[in-house]
């Protein structure tokens, strides 16, 4: 499936025949991935979202010496590649591809102090589910359920996704 407005929409489906030309004359584009130990990896984002659609939840976010709580529908952590997807729709910034950063984006936050934060991808982020069960999805795949008190860690993966790009 191809996106329509982001970093990965270089060839439209109707122009798929241009792939042969790309393979003959290309550059290599390496993209950072997120790792959630015990859960997997993601190119775009990890999303934590309360399971009850009419309730808000609280999530404690920690990295380096920073600690804050997001109260709302959820929170996501994105790579620059994923910044033009769900994070953008939730009010996050578009991040230049290749920048070694993550973005932490609250989803429909009730706290006016909760705003998107761009941080170095050298930092590990821990997210604690404080008061309601939630679903966690990596790149929109099958969700897993997290319970109150569960903690996940988000860090830069040692693996990359590699794309061949037309010159």
mmCIF file of C-alpha atoms in Angstrom:
data_model
loop_
_atom_site.group_PDB
_atom_site.id
_atom_site.type_symbol
_atom_site.label_atom_id
_atom_site.label_comp_id
_atom_site.label_asym_id
_atom_site.label_seq_id
_atom_site.Cartn_x
_atom_site.Cartn_y
_atom_site.Cartn_z
ATOM 1 C CA UNK A 1 0.000 0.000 0.000
ATOM 2 C CA UNK A 2 1.334 3.427 -0.884
ATOM 3 C CA UNK A 3 0.850 6.729 0.909
ATOM 4 C CA UNK A 4 -0.364 9.916 -0.731
ATOM 5 C CA UNK A 5 1.400 12.776 1.050
ATOM 6 C CA UNK A 6 4.576 11.638 2.767
ATOM 7 C CA UNK A 7 8.190 10.653 2.407
ATOM 8 C CA UNK A 8 7.400 7.330 0.699
ATOM 9 C CA UNK A 9 5.070 8.307 -2.177
ATOM 10 C CA UNK A 10 7.661 8.711 -4.914
ATOM 11 C CA UNK A 11 6.020 6.427 -7.487
ATOM 12 C CA UNK A 12 2.261 6.512 -7.996
ATOM 13 C CA UNK A 13 0.520 3.151 -8.532
ATOM 14 C CA UNK A 14 -0.349 4.039 -12.149
ATOM 15 C CA UNK A 15 3.383 4.611 -12.853
ATOM 16 C CA UNK A 16 4.588 1.327 -11.365
ATOM 17 C CA UNK A 17 6.196 0.407 -14.696
ATOM 18 C CA UNK A 18 8.912 3.010 -13.892
ATOM 19 C CA UNK A 19 10.346 0.578 -11.317
ATOM 20 C CA UNK A 20 12.597 -0.989 -13.961
ATOM 21 C CA UNK A 21 14.189 2.421 -14.625
ATOM 22 C CA UNK A 22 14.688 3.024 -10.911
ATOM 23 C CA UNK A 23 16.511 -0.291 -10.545
ATOM 24 C CA UNK A 24 18.926 0.736 -13.318
ATOM 25 C CA UNK A 25 19.574 4.279 -12.028
ATOM 26 C CA UNK A 26 19.029 4.642 -8.277
ATOM 27 C CA UNK A 27 20.251 5.858 -4.910
ATOM 28 C CA UNK A 28 19.897 4.028 -1.601
ATOM 29 C CA UNK A 29 17.831 5.613 1.174
ATOM 30 C CA UNK A 30 18.262 4.138 4.688
ATOM 31 C CA UNK A 31 15.447 4.859 7.165
ATOM 32 C CA UNK A 32 15.603 4.598 10.945
ATOM 33 C CA UNK A 33 13.230 2.249 12.756
ATOM 34 C CA UNK A 34 11.851 2.183 16.292
ATOM 35 C CA UNK A 35 12.321 -0.830 18.532
ATOM 36 C CA UNK A 36 9.958 -1.766 21.328
ATOM 37 C CA UNK A 37 11.804 -4.589 23.140
ATOM 38 C CA UNK A 38 9.568 -7.635 23.482
ATOM 39 C CA UNK A 39 7.046 -6.283 20.952
ATOM 40 C CA UNK A 40 8.897 -5.617 17.693
ATOM 41 C CA UNK A 41 10.024 -2.817 15.383
ATOM 42 C CA UNK A 42 8.279 -0.085 13.407
ATOM 43 C CA UNK A 43 9.259 2.149 10.507
ATOM 44 C CA UNK A 44 6.569 4.770 11.179
ATOM 45 C CA UNK A 45 5.240 4.780 14.725
ATOM 46 C CA UNK A 46 4.144 3.043 17.879
ATOM 47 C CA UNK A 47 0.670 4.060 19.079
ATOM 48 C CA UNK A 48 -0.801 3.630 22.556
ATOM 49 C CA UNK A 49 -4.533 4.347 22.560
ATOM 50 C CA UNK A 50 -7.148 3.702 25.252
ATOM 51 C CA UNK A 51 -9.376 0.737 24.451
ATOM 52 C CA UNK A 52 -12.629 2.460 25.477
ATOM 53 C CA UNK A 53 -13.438 4.935 22.674
ATOM 54 C CA UNK A 54 -15.376 7.299 24.981
ATOM 55 C CA UNK A 55 -12.795 7.468 27.788
ATOM 56 C CA UNK A 56 -9.480 9.250 28.189
ATOM 57 C CA UNK A 57 -6.387 7.732 29.690
ATOM 58 C CA UNK A 58 -3.222 8.906 31.365
ATOM 59 C CA UNK A 59 0.250 7.979 30.150
ATOM 60 C CA UNK A 60 3.501 8.825 31.931
ATOM 61 C CA UNK A 61 6.268 9.677 29.451
ATOM 62 C CA UNK A 62 9.922 9.657 30.537
ATOM 63 C CA UNK A 63 13.177 10.243 28.680
ATOM 64 C CA UNK A 64 16.541 11.563 29.800
ATOM 65 C CA UNK A 65 15.613 13.790 32.779
ATOM 66 C CA UNK A 66 12.145 14.713 31.469
ATOM 67 C CA UNK A 67 8.926 13.307 32.872
ATOM 68 C CA UNK A 68 5.348 14.346 32.099
ATOM 69 C CA UNK A 69 1.848 12.907 31.889
ATOM 70 C CA UNK A 70 -0.376 12.941 28.810
ATOM 71 C CA UNK A 71 -4.127 12.838 29.493
ATOM 72 C CA UNK A 72 -6.150 12.084 26.394
ATOM 73 C CA UNK A 73 -6.965 9.407 23.845
ATOM 74 C CA UNK A 74 -3.361 8.212 23.686
ATOM 75 C CA UNK A 75 0.174 8.964 22.650
ATOM 76 C CA UNK A 76 2.416 8.000 19.774
ATOM 77 C CA UNK A 77 6.142 7.988 19.114
ATOM 78 C CA UNK A 78 7.181 8.440 15.508
ATOM 79 C CA UNK A 79 10.258 8.422 13.301
ATOM 80 C CA UNK A 80 10.772 11.114 10.634
ATOM 81 C CA UNK A 81 9.282 8.680 8.080
ATOM 82 C CA UNK A 82 6.139 8.298 10.186
ATOM 83 C CA UNK A 83 5.850 12.022 10.880
ATOM 84 C CA UNK A 84 3.687 12.506 7.759
ATOM 85 C CA UNK A 85 1.131 9.900 8.857
ATOM 86 C CA UNK A 86 -0.861 9.613 12.116
ATOM 87 C CA UNK A 87 1.381 12.075 13.972
ATOM 88 C CA UNK A 88 0.705 14.811 11.414
ATOM 89 C CA UNK A 89 -3.050 14.197 11.681
ATOM 90 C CA UNK A 90 -2.756 14.461 15.490
ATOM 91 C CA UNK A 91 -1.011 17.856 15.272
ATOM 92 C CA UNK A 92 2.624 16.739 15.119
ATOM 93 C CA UNK A 93 5.272 18.331 12.883
ATOM 94 C CA UNK A 94 6.580 17.075 9.557
ATOM 95 C CA UNK A 95 10.161 16.011 10.259
ATOM 96 C CA UNK A 96 12.792 16.144 7.536
ATOM 97 C CA UNK A 97 13.783 12.614 6.563
ATOM 98 C CA UNK A 98 17.247 11.715 7.772
ATOM 99 C CA UNK A 99 17.003 13.735 11.001
ATOM 100 C CA UNK A 100 18.027 11.502 13.939
ATOM 101 C CA UNK A 101 14.974 12.326 16.067
ATOM 102 C CA UNK A 102 11.720 10.934 17.448
ATOM 103 C CA UNK A 103 8.498 12.846 17.917
ATOM 104 C CA UNK A 104 6.241 12.206 20.903
ATOM 105 C CA UNK A 105 2.722 13.265 19.893
ATOM 106 C CA UNK A 106 -0.251 13.279 22.294
ATOM 107 C CA UNK A 107 -3.559 12.190 20.732
ATOM 108 C CA UNK A 108 -6.485 14.510 21.554
ATOM 109 C CA UNK A 109 -4.900 15.676 24.795
ATOM 110 C CA UNK A 110 -7.056 17.320 27.466
ATOM 111 C CA UNK A 111 -4.014 19.018 28.973
ATOM 112 C CA UNK A 112 -2.883 22.175 27.230
ATOM 113 C CA UNK A 113 0.648 21.488 28.496
ATOM 114 C CA UNK A 114 0.850 18.312 26.407
ATOM 115 C CA UNK A 115 2.270 19.205 23.022
ATOM 116 C CA UNK A 116 4.332 17.327 20.433
ATOM 117 C CA UNK A 117 8.006 17.063 21.379
ATOM 118 C CA UNK A 118 10.887 16.356 19.023
ATOM 119 C CA UNK A 119 13.771 14.661 20.828
ATOM 120 C CA UNK A 120 17.052 12.996 19.915
ATOM 121 C CA UNK A 121 16.731 9.368 18.828
ATOM 122 C CA UNK A 122 19.675 8.670 21.153
ATOM 123 C CA UNK A 123 17.194 8.780 24.054
ATOM 124 C CA UNK A 124 15.145 5.838 25.245
ATOM 125 C CA UNK A 125 11.538 6.688 25.982
ATOM 126 C CA UNK A 126 9.491 4.847 28.603
ATOM 127 C CA UNK A 127 5.720 5.038 28.581
ATOM 128 C CA UNK A 128 3.673 3.836 31.563
ATOM 129 C CA UNK A 129 -0.054 3.127 31.264
ATOM 130 C CA UNK A 130 -1.443 4.864 34.352
ATOM 131 C CA UNK A 131 -5.181 4.311 34.602
ATOM 132 C CA UNK A 132 -6.900 2.481 31.701
ATOM 133 C CA UNK A 133 -6.109 -0.496 29.488
ATOM 134 C CA UNK A 134 -4.905 0.480 26.048
ATOM 135 C CA UNK A 135 -4.002 -0.984 22.689
ATOM 136 C CA UNK A 136 -0.488 -0.756 21.328
ATOM 137 C CA UNK A 137 0.058 -0.926 17.577
ATOM 138 C CA UNK A 138 3.293 -0.867 15.609
ATOM 139 C CA UNK A 139 2.837 0.655 12.128
ATOM 140 C CA UNK A 140 -0.910 -0.021 12.282
ATOM 141 C CA UNK A 141 -0.607 -3.808 12.515
ATOM 142 C CA UNK A 142 -2.507 -6.084 14.896
ATOM 143 C CA UNK A 143 -2.883 -4.381 18.296
ATOM 144 C CA UNK A 144 -1.755 -5.865 21.574
ATOM 145 C CA UNK A 145 -3.402 -4.956 24.871
ATOM 146 C CA UNK A 146 -1.531 -3.239 27.688
ATOM 147 C CA UNK A 147 -2.874 -3.175 31.240
ATOM 148 C CA UNK A 148 -2.698 -0.474 33.893
ATOM 149 C CA UNK A 149 0.889 -0.321 35.172
ATOM 150 C CA UNK A 150 2.441 -1.815 32.040
ATOM 151 C CA UNK A 151 5.574 -0.054 30.804
ATOM 152 C CA UNK A 152 7.020 -0.049 27.304
ATOM 153 C CA UNK A 153 10.400 1.224 26.170
ATOM 154 C CA UNK A 154 10.875 2.858 22.768
ATOM 155 C CA UNK A 155 14.371 3.193 21.334
ATOM 156 C CA UNK A 156 16.154 3.465 18.011
ATOM 157 C CA UNK A 157 16.554 0.075 16.387
ATOM 158 C CA UNK A 158 19.934 -1.131 15.169
ATOM 159 C CA UNK A 159 18.086 -2.188 11.978
ATOM 160 C CA UNK A 160 17.123 0.061 9.070
ATOM 161 C CA UNK A 161 14.679 -0.084 6.200
ATOM 162 C CA UNK A 162 16.379 0.444 2.842
ATOM 163 C CA UNK A 163 14.618 1.990 -0.173
ATOM 164 C CA UNK A 164 15.911 2.267 -3.718
ATOM 165 C CA UNK A 165 15.122 5.737 -5.062
ATOM 166 C CA UNK A 166 15.169 7.102 -8.566
ATOM 167 C CA UNK A 167 18.016 9.545 -9.220
#
